[in-house]
């Protein structure tokens, strides 16, 4: 310990050393117990963080970081540790920071944000076309609101520390907060179409490049209220098709099923009532496992009678369209089953409505679709695309391949890694080369969730149906496409910033003159910037224009600015259709005409002058 | 305890009872120790939450909730507890939920969201006009990143629970995450103009109706990088003026000062170096306390020499414009002070640039402005407006009144409550009638924050300057204005949803026909909806149109739909300039012409058909 350290610093160091030693003991214990590697890793991470904090204070662990714990824990990927300069002359060394974002989260840099904003606005445009309002709810909810809504996945919920006051958790999805909102405001919002585009949080194993994060956006559209049958359901599917089309997602299929049909099948096959949900969740794995494996899980792991499993197998292998529905309607046993027959009736009406919307051919009625969440009570669906499957898996067993439930709900690790997998050695995250982006959207009808919150005697007093678009996966697909196009040297419509005009000086600095021209443009609503230099060099200014792809340069030169005939500037279109750079000298434009000229040629075409902006209220 | 309870339930109840008893003991102990009332309150809240959970399980505290603890803790405002039906016949009673959002947070209902979106897009338009890119960072950061950046207010940081892995905290502002981002990506983003509109979190005492929340938005614009002096600084002020003008904020003033001038003043007055920051924070209170009180704090609480305090008083009473700067430049002692003279030089250049931008008259050079945060190193500023002051305080001591630092940093409780205050009895939140919305924007130059993260030998390797608009306060002002206008029966441009067309049937249900017309409109990009009923009544359909203020009704009638001359519909403009409702029968339009007709009359004027939407990438 440094002898110059202040008492506070000394106390801090002592406390960190104590914590480090306790943590080291904990890690040793877990290792000797042969605990799960993930659990050990988590504790090693804490240990390493403590050591790093101490290193920042100039205290190196006498035992040093052993190579074995380094291997088990690794240091966080992509982190840059800023070491304090050891030559610091002051007594207390400056703190060294671990410069990274928390595991499973990332920063979104300007180009990515530009693409994300386009994705969001595209989805929002479709959602609002259907008469949806939007609401916002807090990022955290009372813990009790989220508890017990997500089955096994509840362990993935982030809790806030108890700092006095209420116990809270970060929201896990947007559906439960929506149901809570409707239950709280039933009089006013018992009938509502709403969309919500916001971040949710899951302590899952991340697969960052595939769009599986611990913090990620969901784009939800839900309809709450009592209406005539299948009208909201069919519109939700219509919205989903429109949104995915608008996003330019190629060749997607919406897998469709009905919980009541599925439960009816299980019942007529002889599944005991208390096993229906667990058998359902086994069936849900059919998109990534062969029937033989799912059958084994049912029989061996879950104790189902072999004959019952085989009967189920006969049903769930089917997929199709209205033909499949008709086959089930002719199944005397199933169609006589009270629950199943309700589902069949719903599906028949739904197909009618899908025909009206002209989207039946985008659907695949798929009896193997089961969906993980417990709260669904009617139709369920999942949108999948070839791009959402892992590379080693695409097209493996016919039909549209899919990987997991939408938006990070489950880890999906196919048994065989693709050849490329060998390259990725980290154990900090799942092997991304073997992971698809999963389904890109999913949802269903959940009629009892609002009633659960409101404590209504009629559990389905406010029935709901909705869909969630897993926009991170859409983003991952598009970013991939963007990079491919850029690699080919193609231009894309995605720019980091949308400045239209760069104001530059030729020769003398003309600083205040450039500022006044920029202000003229800002006042007119035209996006403009200039170099923050008193006397910028011309090549530096042109390279700023080039780098950002700014379409117009406004150039100030002393002679033209001070011309006897009045102030003039030169406007040059960059990479315009007519001119290679430098070929043309641009147009001479009187300062008074500059704004009109620019609008005429297309810069700030839709610009509204500051003074003309209408007051919001 | 119910004898039918399952073993799991029994264990849960027992564990809750234990926690309740321990918590009750803790509360008693704090009370006997005469602990701070806020601390007691926090623990009482926990106790009440535990009792409520037990009540939900059907367990009533034998000692019941004493009236004294009820008074101390209160139950959360505006919460609706959904009691389980006691006649429930099942053994385990259903869980009763506390239907509320966490303290200091709220839901944003559709109309509020519509207004908020307009505010955000107005600000975003100004920000992007100045060539800013946008980035996003995670809602939580590693705890160490935030620690020690906010002085006393660090106690207001929300921590995430340690669930294994890294220790994290919710972000307290957008500035520190920005500095962390720049330090991590210095090569690529060492020079960056970026804006960021996102939520931040503070465990402060909320004043909800005034826009002071625990979860709230900030709209930040920052410029990082080495440039010629005062160019980024003056542009930030220009952006702030443009943004507040675009928002329609009336009569705001931007108070302006310079840390180096202020520190120079303290030094020449004789403040010891180690007292400069604490004396500075006393000065910062001059916007809500009289000089006599601030002087008392300096002398009595902080041990400053009386003569020194009086010298400070001579300086900090001044406000003005360039005249004040000139007076300081002629102050022989101050202008000879090395730090102060740098500040004076900056201010002179800044005033030159503000003149170029034509915004000098919006500024008030105010030597009493000090700003709370430690990290500022150059100019500092705060935008205030009459609407941002508490009602009992407005115009009290001349000049533009202000209340607190921007965006929730400090509680501001004027000594005398306004008369209206007596009405509000809750002690759960601060008395809102005596609280202004505070300053509506604030910022300054912070040259060493990035260097602190990057561990650079040159602390100001990446200097920064920025501003944060406290948009919740802007929202509170505008929502107030919106309500006043609505109360007068005036129309505003703010609607919950922007549906343009309602498709209805006259006479028969014509359900599939309405669906097909709606789909026609959606495909054309026109926002439309219809009633989810097989046979809706005409008055019900018209009242939906009225309620939402939907401008056009498209009416289907059997005879017109099946007319021999081809399908036709009737289009009626609602509340149009020519017609009282029901007066006109609307125009008969052929179905094939419907989209063109609607675009001609203005519905979907800028609509882009789904098939014409350009691919994002």
mmCIF file of N, CA and C in Angstrom, chain A residues 46 82 97-98 100 102-103 107-108 110 117 124-125 128-131 135-136 138-139 144 149 157 159-161 163 165-166 180 189 193 195 199 201 203 215 223 228 235 242 250 453 481 497 499 519 522 527-529 532-534 615, chain B residues 46 82 97-98 100 102-103 107-108 110 117 124-125 128-131 134-136 138-139 144 149 157 159-161 163 165-166 180 189 193 195 199 201 203 215 223 228 235 242 250 453 481 497 499 519 522 527-529 532-534 615:
data_model
loop_
_atom_site.group_PDB
_atom_site.id
_atom_site.type_symbol
_atom_site.label_atom_id
_atom_site.label_comp_id
_atom_site.label_asym_id
_atom_site.label_seq_id
_atom_site.Cartn_x
_atom_site.Cartn_y
_atom_site.Cartn_z
ATOM 1 N N UNK A 46 -16.386 -11.623 -11.156
ATOM 2 C CA UNK A 46 -16.422 -10.704 -10.016
ATOM 3 C C UNK A 46 -15.024 -10.561 -9.432
ATOM 4 N N UNK A 82 -8.170 0.909 -19.297
ATOM 5 C CA UNK A 82 -7.329 2.094 -19.325
ATOM 6 C C UNK A 82 -6.433 2.081 -18.099
ATOM 7 N N UNK A 97 -10.223 2.544 -15.337
ATOM 8 C CA UNK A 97 -11.576 2.105 -15.651
ATOM 9 C C UNK A 97 -11.579 0.914 -16.590
ATOM 10 N N UNK A 98 -12.530 0.026 -16.397
ATOM 11 C CA UNK A 98 -12.793 -1.012 -17.359
ATOM 12 C C UNK A 98 -13.717 -0.401 -18.396
ATOM 13 N N UNK A 100 -15.880 -0.696 -20.948
ATOM 14 C CA UNK A 100 -16.754 -1.576 -21.719
ATOM 15 C C UNK A 100 -18.190 -1.346 -21.290
ATOM 16 N N UNK A 102 -21.786 -3.243 -20.123
ATOM 17 C CA UNK A 102 -22.056 -4.508 -19.433
ATOM 18 C C UNK A 102 -22.293 -5.658 -20.419
ATOM 19 N N UNK A 103 -22.000 -6.858 -19.956
ATOM 20 C CA UNK A 103 -22.162 -8.065 -20.782
ATOM 21 C C UNK A 103 -23.542 -8.120 -21.439
ATOM 22 N N UNK A 107 -22.991 -0.403 -27.316
ATOM 23 C CA UNK A 107 -23.286 0.932 -27.817
ATOM 24 C C UNK A 107 -23.727 0.799 -29.264
ATOM 25 N N UNK A 108 -24.535 1.736 -29.695
ATOM 26 C CA UNK A 108 -24.946 1.773 -31.093
ATOM 27 C C UNK A 108 -24.337 3.007 -31.713
ATOM 28 N N UNK A 110 -23.094 5.709 -34.802
ATOM 29 C CA UNK A 110 -23.976 6.513 -35.654
ATOM 30 C C UNK A 110 -24.586 5.788 -36.851
ATOM 31 N N UNK A 117 -33.055 3.676 -36.794
ATOM 32 C CA UNK A 117 -34.148 4.649 -36.843
ATOM 33 C C UNK A 117 -35.035 4.408 -38.062
ATOM 34 N N UNK A 124 -43.242 1.708 -37.350
ATOM 35 C CA UNK A 124 -44.184 2.647 -36.744
ATOM 36 C C UNK A 124 -45.219 3.124 -37.760
ATOM 37 N N UNK A 125 -44.783 3.342 -38.985
ATOM 38 C CA UNK A 125 -45.685 3.802 -40.037
ATOM 39 C C UNK A 125 -46.782 2.759 -40.284
ATOM 40 N N UNK A 128 -49.107 2.621 -37.087
ATOM 41 C CA UNK A 128 -50.035 3.747 -36.907
ATOM 42 C C UNK A 128 -51.071 3.790 -38.021
ATOM 43 N N UNK A 129 -50.765 3.174 -39.170
ATOM 44 C CA UNK A 129 -51.755 3.083 -40.253
ATOM 45 C C UNK A 129 -52.995 2.331 -39.816
ATOM 46 N N UNK A 130 -52.817 1.440 -38.859
ATOM 47 C CA UNK A 130 -53.937 0.620 -38.402
ATOM 48 C C UNK A 130 -54.634 1.226 -37.194
ATOM 49 N N UNK A 131 -54.399 2.497 -36.976
ATOM 50 C CA UNK A 131 -55.151 3.178 -35.933
ATOM 51 C C UNK A 131 -54.664 2.916 -34.521
ATOM 52 N N UNK A 135 -48.204 4.049 -26.187
ATOM 53 C CA UNK A 135 -48.060 4.412 -24.775
ATOM 54 C C UNK A 135 -46.610 4.147 -24.391
ATOM 55 N N UNK A 136 -46.218 4.632 -23.242
ATOM 56 C CA UNK A 136 -44.923 4.220 -22.700
ATOM 57 C C UNK A 136 -45.128 3.842 -21.244
ATOM 58 N N UNK A 138 -42.784 2.497 -17.576
ATOM 59 C CA UNK A 138 -41.419 2.598 -17.048
ATOM 60 C C UNK A 138 -40.574 1.373 -17.423
ATOM 61 N N UNK A 139 -39.268 1.578 -17.479
ATOM 62 C CA UNK A 139 -38.346 0.474 -17.764
ATOM 63 C C UNK A 139 -38.375 -0.551 -16.627
ATOM 64 N N UNK A 144 -43.339 -7.689 -8.125
ATOM 65 C CA UNK A 144 -44.481 -8.610 -8.074
ATOM 66 C C UNK A 144 -45.277 -8.643 -9.382
ATOM 67 N N UNK A 149 -44.806 -14.735 -14.366
ATOM 68 C CA UNK A 149 -45.468 -14.586 -15.665
ATOM 69 C C UNK A 149 -44.702 -15.291 -16.776
ATOM 70 N N UNK A 157 -34.874 -12.544 -15.215
ATOM 71 C CA UNK A 157 -35.290 -11.168 -14.928
ATOM 72 C C UNK A 157 -34.201 -10.435 -14.140
ATOM 73 N N UNK A 159 -33.234 -7.795 -11.431
ATOM 74 C CA UNK A 159 -33.810 -7.073 -10.300
ATOM 75 C C UNK A 159 -32.987 -5.821 -10.008
ATOM 76 N N UNK A 160 -33.665 -4.782 -9.521
ATOM 77 C CA UNK A 160 -32.937 -3.624 -9.004
ATOM 78 C C UNK A 160 -32.544 -3.932 -7.566
ATOM 79 N N UNK A 161 -31.447 -3.342 -7.143
ATOM 80 C CA UNK A 161 -31.031 -3.554 -5.762
ATOM 81 C C UNK A 161 -32.045 -2.917 -4.817
ATOM 82 N N UNK A 163 -32.699 -0.610 -2.377
ATOM 83 C CA UNK A 163 -32.056 0.566 -1.764
ATOM 84 C C UNK A 163 -33.049 1.293 -0.863
ATOM 85 N N UNK A 165 -37.442 1.255 0.025
ATOM 86 C CA UNK A 165 -38.589 1.500 -0.852
ATOM 87 C C UNK A 165 -39.018 0.226 -1.548
ATOM 88 N N UNK A 166 -39.583 0.384 -2.715
ATOM 89 C CA UNK A 166 -40.189 -0.751 -3.390
ATOM 90 C C UNK A 166 -39.146 -1.666 -4.044
ATOM 91 N N UNK A 180 -50.740 -4.848 -17.359
ATOM 92 C CA UNK A 180 -50.820 -4.089 -16.096
ATOM 93 C C UNK A 180 -51.429 -2.710 -16.341
ATOM 94 N N UNK A 189 -59.141 2.571 -21.028
ATOM 95 C CA UNK A 189 -58.377 1.843 -22.043
ATOM 96 C C UNK A 189 -58.696 0.344 -22.060
ATOM 97 N N UNK A 193 -56.077 -0.248 -29.131
ATOM 98 C CA UNK A 193 -55.070 -0.770 -30.054
ATOM 99 C C UNK A 193 -53.845 0.043 -29.765
ATOM 100 N N UNK A 195 -49.394 0.414 -29.932
ATOM 101 C CA UNK A 195 -48.066 -0.137 -30.200
ATOM 102 C C UNK A 195 -47.076 0.437 -29.210
ATOM 103 N N UNK A 199 -37.185 -0.787 -25.070
ATOM 104 C CA UNK A 199 -36.180 -1.761 -24.654
ATOM 105 C C UNK A 199 -36.705 -2.699 -23.581
ATOM 106 N N UNK A 201 -35.299 -6.355 -21.100
ATOM 107 C CA UNK A 201 -34.058 -6.830 -20.472
ATOM 108 C C UNK A 201 -34.151 -8.299 -20.077
ATOM 109 N N UNK A 203 -31.476 -11.577 -18.692
ATOM 110 C CA UNK A 203 -30.140 -12.037 -18.319
ATOM 111 C C UNK A 203 -29.838 -13.375 -18.995
ATOM 112 N N UNK A 215 -29.988 -6.398 -23.397
ATOM 113 C CA UNK A 215 -30.843 -5.208 -23.549
ATOM 114 C C UNK A 215 -31.208 -5.135 -25.015
ATOM 115 N N UNK A 223 -53.968 -5.602 -29.311
ATOM 116 C CA UNK A 223 -55.353 -5.128 -29.314
ATOM 117 C C UNK A 223 -56.043 -5.747 -28.093
ATOM 118 N N UNK A 228 -65.961 -8.846 -31.996
ATOM 119 C CA UNK A 228 -66.443 -10.046 -32.658
ATOM 120 C C UNK A 228 -65.255 -10.927 -33.058
ATOM 121 N N UNK A 235 -56.399 -8.983 -38.116
ATOM 122 C CA UNK A 235 -55.723 -7.713 -38.420
ATOM 123 C C UNK A 235 -54.280 -7.732 -37.916
ATOM 124 N N UNK A 242 -47.645 -6.809 -43.404
ATOM 125 C CA UNK A 242 -47.319 -5.480 -43.955
ATOM 126 C C UNK A 242 -45.983 -4.967 -43.420
ATOM 127 N N UNK A 250 -37.078 -10.911 -46.893
ATOM 128 C CA UNK A 250 -37.370 -11.803 -48.016
ATOM 129 C C UNK A 250 -37.917 -13.146 -47.540
ATOM 130 N N UNK A 453 -54.399 -9.456 -13.404
ATOM 131 C CA UNK A 453 -53.993 -8.245 -12.691
ATOM 132 C C UNK A 453 -55.167 -7.535 -12.029
ATOM 133 N N UNK A 481 -26.622 -7.139 -44.663
ATOM 134 C CA UNK A 481 -26.893 -6.776 -46.043
ATOM 135 C C UNK A 481 -26.162 -5.462 -46.402
ATOM 136 N N UNK A 497 -25.189 10.812 -40.829
ATOM 137 C CA UNK A 497 -25.861 12.084 -40.555
ATOM 138 C C UNK A 497 -26.427 12.633 -41.850
ATOM 139 N N UNK A 499 -26.579 15.863 -42.996
ATOM 140 C CA UNK A 499 -26.221 17.238 -43.363
ATOM 141 C C UNK A 499 -26.278 17.391 -44.870
ATOM 142 N N UNK A 519 -25.725 30.075 -40.199
ATOM 143 C CA UNK A 519 -26.903 30.486 -39.426
ATOM 144 C C UNK A 519 -28.083 30.777 -40.352
ATOM 145 N N UNK A 522 -29.444 27.381 -41.191
ATOM 146 C CA UNK A 522 -30.162 26.801 -40.049
ATOM 147 C C UNK A 522 -31.523 27.467 -39.874
ATOM 148 N N UNK A 527 -29.995 21.701 -43.267
ATOM 149 C CA UNK A 527 -28.973 21.095 -42.405
ATOM 150 C C UNK A 527 -27.580 21.437 -42.920
ATOM 151 N N UNK A 528 -26.799 22.095 -42.081
ATOM 152 C CA UNK A 528 -25.514 22.606 -42.546
ATOM 153 C C UNK A 528 -24.470 22.570 -41.450
ATOM 154 N N UNK A 529 -23.207 22.471 -41.863
ATOM 155 C CA UNK A 529 -22.121 22.650 -40.896
ATOM 156 C C UNK A 529 -20.902 23.252 -41.559
ATOM 157 N N UNK A 532 -14.694 23.862 -37.604
ATOM 158 C CA UNK A 532 -14.434 24.675 -36.411
ATOM 159 C C UNK A 532 -12.981 25.145 -36.381
ATOM 160 N N UNK A 533 -12.604 25.866 -37.409
ATOM 161 C CA UNK A 533 -11.214 26.367 -37.466
ATOM 162 C C UNK A 533 -11.244 27.798 -37.974
ATOM 163 N N UNK A 534 -10.350 28.621 -37.445
ATOM 164 C CA UNK A 534 -10.281 29.999 -37.917
ATOM 165 C C UNK A 534 -9.875 30.055 -39.388
ATOM 166 N N UNK A 615 -46.332 26.108 -33.819
ATOM 167 C CA UNK A 615 -46.272 25.763 -32.403
ATOM 168 C C UNK A 615 -46.923 24.405 -32.179
ATOM 169 N N UNK B 46 -40.980 -0.396 2.830
ATOM 170 C CA UNK B 46 -40.655 -1.817 2.656
ATOM 171 C C UNK B 46 -41.596 -2.663 3.509
ATOM 172 N N UNK B 82 -55.711 -4.372 -6.260
ATOM 173 C CA UNK B 82 -56.752 -5.285 -6.718
ATOM 174 C C UNK B 82 -56.899 -6.401 -5.705
ATOM 175 N N UNK B 97 -52.586 -7.920 -6.755
ATOM 176 C CA UNK B 97 -51.507 -7.088 -7.240
ATOM 177 C C UNK B 97 -51.660 -5.648 -6.784
ATOM 178 N N UNK B 98 -50.536 -5.018 -6.481
ATOM 179 C CA UNK B 98 -50.529 -3.587 -6.275
ATOM 180 C C UNK B 98 -50.397 -2.974 -7.658
ATOM 181 N N UNK B 100 -49.738 -0.364 -9.681
ATOM 182 C CA UNK B 100 -49.150 0.966 -9.782
ATOM 183 C C UNK B 100 -47.788 0.844 -10.451
ATOM 184 N N UNK B 102 -43.735 2.017 -10.239
ATOM 185 C CA UNK B 102 -42.867 2.345 -9.106
ATOM 186 C C UNK B 102 -42.859 3.848 -8.818
ATOM 187 N N UNK B 103 -42.580 4.167 -7.564
ATOM 188 C CA UNK B 103 -42.554 5.563 -7.127
ATOM 189 C C UNK B 103 -41.699 6.438 -8.048
ATOM 190 N N UNK B 107 -46.879 5.905 -16.264
ATOM 191 C CA UNK B 107 -47.203 5.525 -17.623
ATOM 192 C C UNK B 107 -47.492 6.793 -18.405
ATOM 193 N N UNK B 108 -47.241 6.730 -19.691
ATOM 194 C CA UNK B 108 -47.572 7.852 -20.568
ATOM 195 C C UNK B 108 -48.691 7.400 -21.473
ATOM 196 N N UNK B 110 -51.864 7.718 -24.336
ATOM 197 C CA UNK B 110 -51.739 8.068 -25.751
ATOM 198 C C UNK B 110 -51.624 9.565 -26.052
ATOM 199 N N UNK B 117 -43.926 12.889 -28.531
ATOM 200 C CA UNK B 117 -43.278 12.584 -29.803
ATOM 201 C C UNK B 117 -43.046 13.854 -30.618
ATOM 202 N N UNK B 124 -35.144 17.016 -32.220
ATOM 203 C CA UNK B 124 -34.281 16.217 -33.087
ATOM 204 C C UNK B 124 -34.013 16.933 -34.415
ATOM 205 N N UNK B 125 -35.031 17.595 -34.918
ATOM 206 C CA UNK B 125 -34.883 18.316 -36.183
ATOM 207 C C UNK B 125 -33.824 19.417 -36.045
ATOM 208 N N UNK B 128 -30.284 17.701 -35.586
ATOM 209 C CA UNK B 128 -29.693 17.097 -36.780
ATOM 210 C C UNK B 128 -29.364 18.164 -37.830
ATOM 211 N N UNK B 129 -30.022 19.319 -37.754
ATOM 212 C CA UNK B 129 -29.685 20.423 -38.653
ATOM 213 C C UNK B 129 -28.252 20.885 -38.479
ATOM 214 N N UNK B 130 -27.722 20.673 -37.288
ATOM 215 C CA UNK B 130 -26.366 21.127 -37.001
ATOM 216 C C UNK B 130 -25.336 20.015 -37.223
ATOM 217 N N UNK B 131 -25.746 19.012 -37.967
ATOM 218 C CA UNK B 131 -24.766 17.993 -38.347
ATOM 219 C C UNK B 131 -24.448 16.988 -37.266
ATOM 220 N N UNK B 134 -26.410 10.532 -34.075
ATOM 221 C CA UNK B 134 -26.929 10.091 -32.782
ATOM 222 C C UNK B 134 -26.324 8.735 -32.449
ATOM 223 N N UNK B 135 -26.178 8.462 -31.175
ATOM 224 C CA UNK B 135 -25.703 7.156 -30.724
ATOM 225 C C UNK B 135 -26.675 6.681 -29.656
ATOM 226 N N UNK B 136 -26.581 5.413 -29.290
ATOM 227 C CA UNK B 136 -27.314 4.955 -28.109
ATOM 228 C C UNK B 136 -26.359 4.150 -27.248
ATOM 229 N N UNK B 138 -26.227 1.668 -23.436
ATOM 230 C CA UNK B 138 -27.152 0.885 -22.600
ATOM 231 C C UNK B 138 -27.747 1.710 -21.458
ATOM 232 N N UNK B 139 -28.918 1.309 -21.008
ATOM 233 C CA UNK B 139 -29.566 1.981 -19.876
ATOM 234 C C UNK B 139 -28.755 1.786 -18.596
ATOM 235 N N UNK B 144 -18.740 1.116 -11.721
ATOM 236 C CA UNK B 144 -17.528 1.931 -11.552
ATOM 237 C C UNK B 144 -17.483 3.120 -12.519
ATOM 238 N N UNK B 149 -18.804 10.510 -10.074
ATOM 239 C CA UNK B 149 -18.914 11.546 -11.090
ATOM 240 C C UNK B 149 -19.917 12.634 -10.710
ATOM 241 N N UNK B 157 -28.096 7.315 -7.328
ATOM 242 C CA UNK B 157 -27.939 6.345 -8.427
ATOM 243 C C UNK B 157 -28.652 5.038 -8.078
ATOM 244 N N UNK B 159 -28.825 1.147 -8.326
ATOM 245 C CA UNK B 159 -27.974 0.003 -8.620
ATOM 246 C C UNK B 159 -28.822 -1.195 -9.028
ATOM 247 N N UNK B 160 -28.276 -2.029 -9.896
ATOM 248 C CA UNK B 160 -28.922 -3.313 -10.163
ATOM 249 C C UNK B 160 -28.478 -4.291 -9.081
ATOM 250 N N UNK B 161 -29.341 -5.251 -8.798
ATOM 251 C CA UNK B 161 -28.981 -6.253 -7.803
ATOM 252 C C UNK B 161 -27.835 -7.099 -8.328
ATOM 253 N N UNK B 163 -26.665 -10.181 -9.255
ATOM 254 C CA UNK B 163 -27.201 -11.519 -9.525
ATOM 255 C C UNK B 163 -26.107 -12.401 -10.123
ATOM 256 N N UNK B 165 -21.958 -11.970 -11.783
ATOM 257 C CA UNK B 165 -21.462 -11.198 -12.932
ATOM 258 C C UNK B 165 -21.131 -9.790 -12.515
ATOM 259 N N UNK B 166 -21.266 -8.859 -13.450
ATOM 260 C CA UNK B 166 -20.809 -7.499 -13.209
ATOM 261 C C UNK B 166 -21.782 -6.697 -12.337
ATOM 262 N N UNK B 180 -17.643 8.040 -21.656
ATOM 263 C CA UNK B 180 -17.142 6.660 -21.674
ATOM 264 C C UNK B 180 -17.077 6.138 -23.111
ATOM 265 N N UNK B 189 -14.116 8.258 -32.912
ATOM 266 C CA UNK B 189 -15.068 9.278 -32.480
ATOM 267 C C UNK B 189 -14.449 10.305 -31.527
ATOM 268 N N UNK B 193 -19.905 15.289 -33.077
ATOM 269 C CA UNK B 193 -21.082 16.050 -32.632
ATOM 270 C C UNK B 193 -22.171 15.023 -32.531
ATOM 271 N N UNK B 195 -26.092 13.793 -30.748
ATOM 272 C CA UNK B 195 -27.198 14.016 -29.834
ATOM 273 C C UNK B 195 -27.698 12.672 -29.331
ATOM 274 N N UNK B 199 -33.745 7.913 -21.760
ATOM 275 C CA UNK B 199 -34.153 7.970 -20.358
ATOM 276 C C UNK B 199 -32.961 7.874 -19.414
ATOM 277 N N UNK B 201 -32.064 7.960 -14.862
ATOM 278 C CA UNK B 201 -32.688 7.488 -13.622
ATOM 279 C C UNK B 201 -32.068 8.120 -12.389
ATOM 280 N N UNK B 203 -32.839 8.474 -8.015
ATOM 281 C CA UNK B 203 -33.675 8.143 -6.860
ATOM 282 C C UNK B 203 -33.933 9.401 -6.037
ATOM 283 N N UNK B 215 -37.632 8.407 -13.345
ATOM 284 C CA UNK B 215 -37.282 7.993 -14.706
ATOM 285 C C UNK B 215 -37.697 9.134 -15.623
ATOM 286 N N UNK B 223 -20.470 18.229 -28.164
ATOM 287 C CA UNK B 223 -19.417 18.277 -29.173
ATOM 288 C C UNK B 223 -18.107 17.924 -28.481
ATOM 289 N N UNK B 228 -10.861 25.200 -32.685
ATOM 290 C CA UNK B 228 -10.475 26.561 -32.328
ATOM 291 C C UNK B 228 -11.465 27.108 -31.289
ATOM 292 N N UNK B 235 -21.838 27.485 -30.861
ATOM 293 C CA UNK B 235 -22.851 26.753 -31.629
ATOM 294 C C UNK B 235 -23.817 26.022 -30.698
ATOM 295 N N UNK B 242 -32.277 27.895 -30.762
ATOM 296 C CA UNK B 242 -33.132 27.410 -31.850
ATOM 297 C C UNK B 242 -34.121 26.349 -31.350
ATOM 298 N N UNK B 250 -41.867 30.443 -24.277
ATOM 299 C CA UNK B 250 -41.946 31.904 -24.273
ATOM 300 C C UNK B 250 -40.947 32.520 -23.305
ATOM 301 N N UNK B 453 -11.533 8.908 -18.140
ATOM 302 C CA UNK B 453 -11.833 7.515 -18.523
ATOM 303 C C UNK B 453 -10.688 6.879 -19.304
ATOM 304 N N UNK B 481 -50.484 23.882 -21.040
ATOM 305 C CA UNK B 481 -51.019 24.751 -22.088
ATOM 306 C C UNK B 481 -52.103 24.023 -22.891
ATOM 307 N N UNK B 497 -54.230 9.575 -31.927
ATOM 308 C CA UNK B 497 -53.840 8.757 -33.073
ATOM 309 C C UNK B 497 -54.121 9.524 -34.352
ATOM 310 N N UNK B 499 -55.319 8.413 -37.373
ATOM 311 C CA UNK B 499 -56.129 7.744 -38.392
ATOM 312 C C UNK B 499 -56.838 8.796 -39.229
ATOM 313 N N UNK B 519 -58.211 -2.696 -46.251
ATOM 314 C CA UNK B 519 -56.954 -3.251 -46.778
ATOM 315 C C UNK B 519 -56.473 -2.464 -48.001
ATOM 316 N N UNK B 522 -54.879 0.601 -46.491
ATOM 317 C CA UNK B 522 -53.578 0.294 -45.871
ATOM 318 C C UNK B 522 -52.526 0.072 -46.952
ATOM 319 N N UNK B 527 -53.992 5.819 -43.504
ATOM 320 C CA UNK B 527 -54.288 5.315 -42.163
ATOM 321 C C UNK B 527 -55.799 5.134 -41.991
ATOM 322 N N UNK B 528 -56.226 3.927 -41.687
ATOM 323 C CA UNK B 528 -57.662 3.643 -41.680
ATOM 324 C C UNK B 528 -58.014 2.597 -40.645
ATOM 325 N N UNK B 529 -59.236 2.662 -40.146
ATOM 326 C CA UNK B 529 -59.732 1.572 -39.317
ATOM 327 C C UNK B 529 -61.231 1.402 -39.488
ATOM 328 N N UNK B 532 -64.720 -3.420 -35.127
ATOM 329 C CA UNK B 532 -64.575 -4.876 -35.049
ATOM 330 C C UNK B 532 -65.897 -5.537 -34.672
ATOM 331 N N UNK B 533 -66.896 -5.305 -35.510
ATOM 332 C CA UNK B 533 -68.205 -5.907 -35.245
ATOM 333 C C UNK B 533 -68.768 -6.415 -36.562
ATOM 334 N N UNK B 534 -69.483 -7.536 -36.485
ATOM 335 C CA UNK B 534 -70.109 -8.060 -37.693
ATOM 336 C C UNK B 534 -71.161 -7.100 -38.223
ATOM 337 N N UNK B 615 -36.790 -0.035 -50.235
ATOM 338 C CA UNK B 615 -36.082 -0.887 -49.299
ATOM 339 C C UNK B 615 -35.103 -0.049 -48.501
#
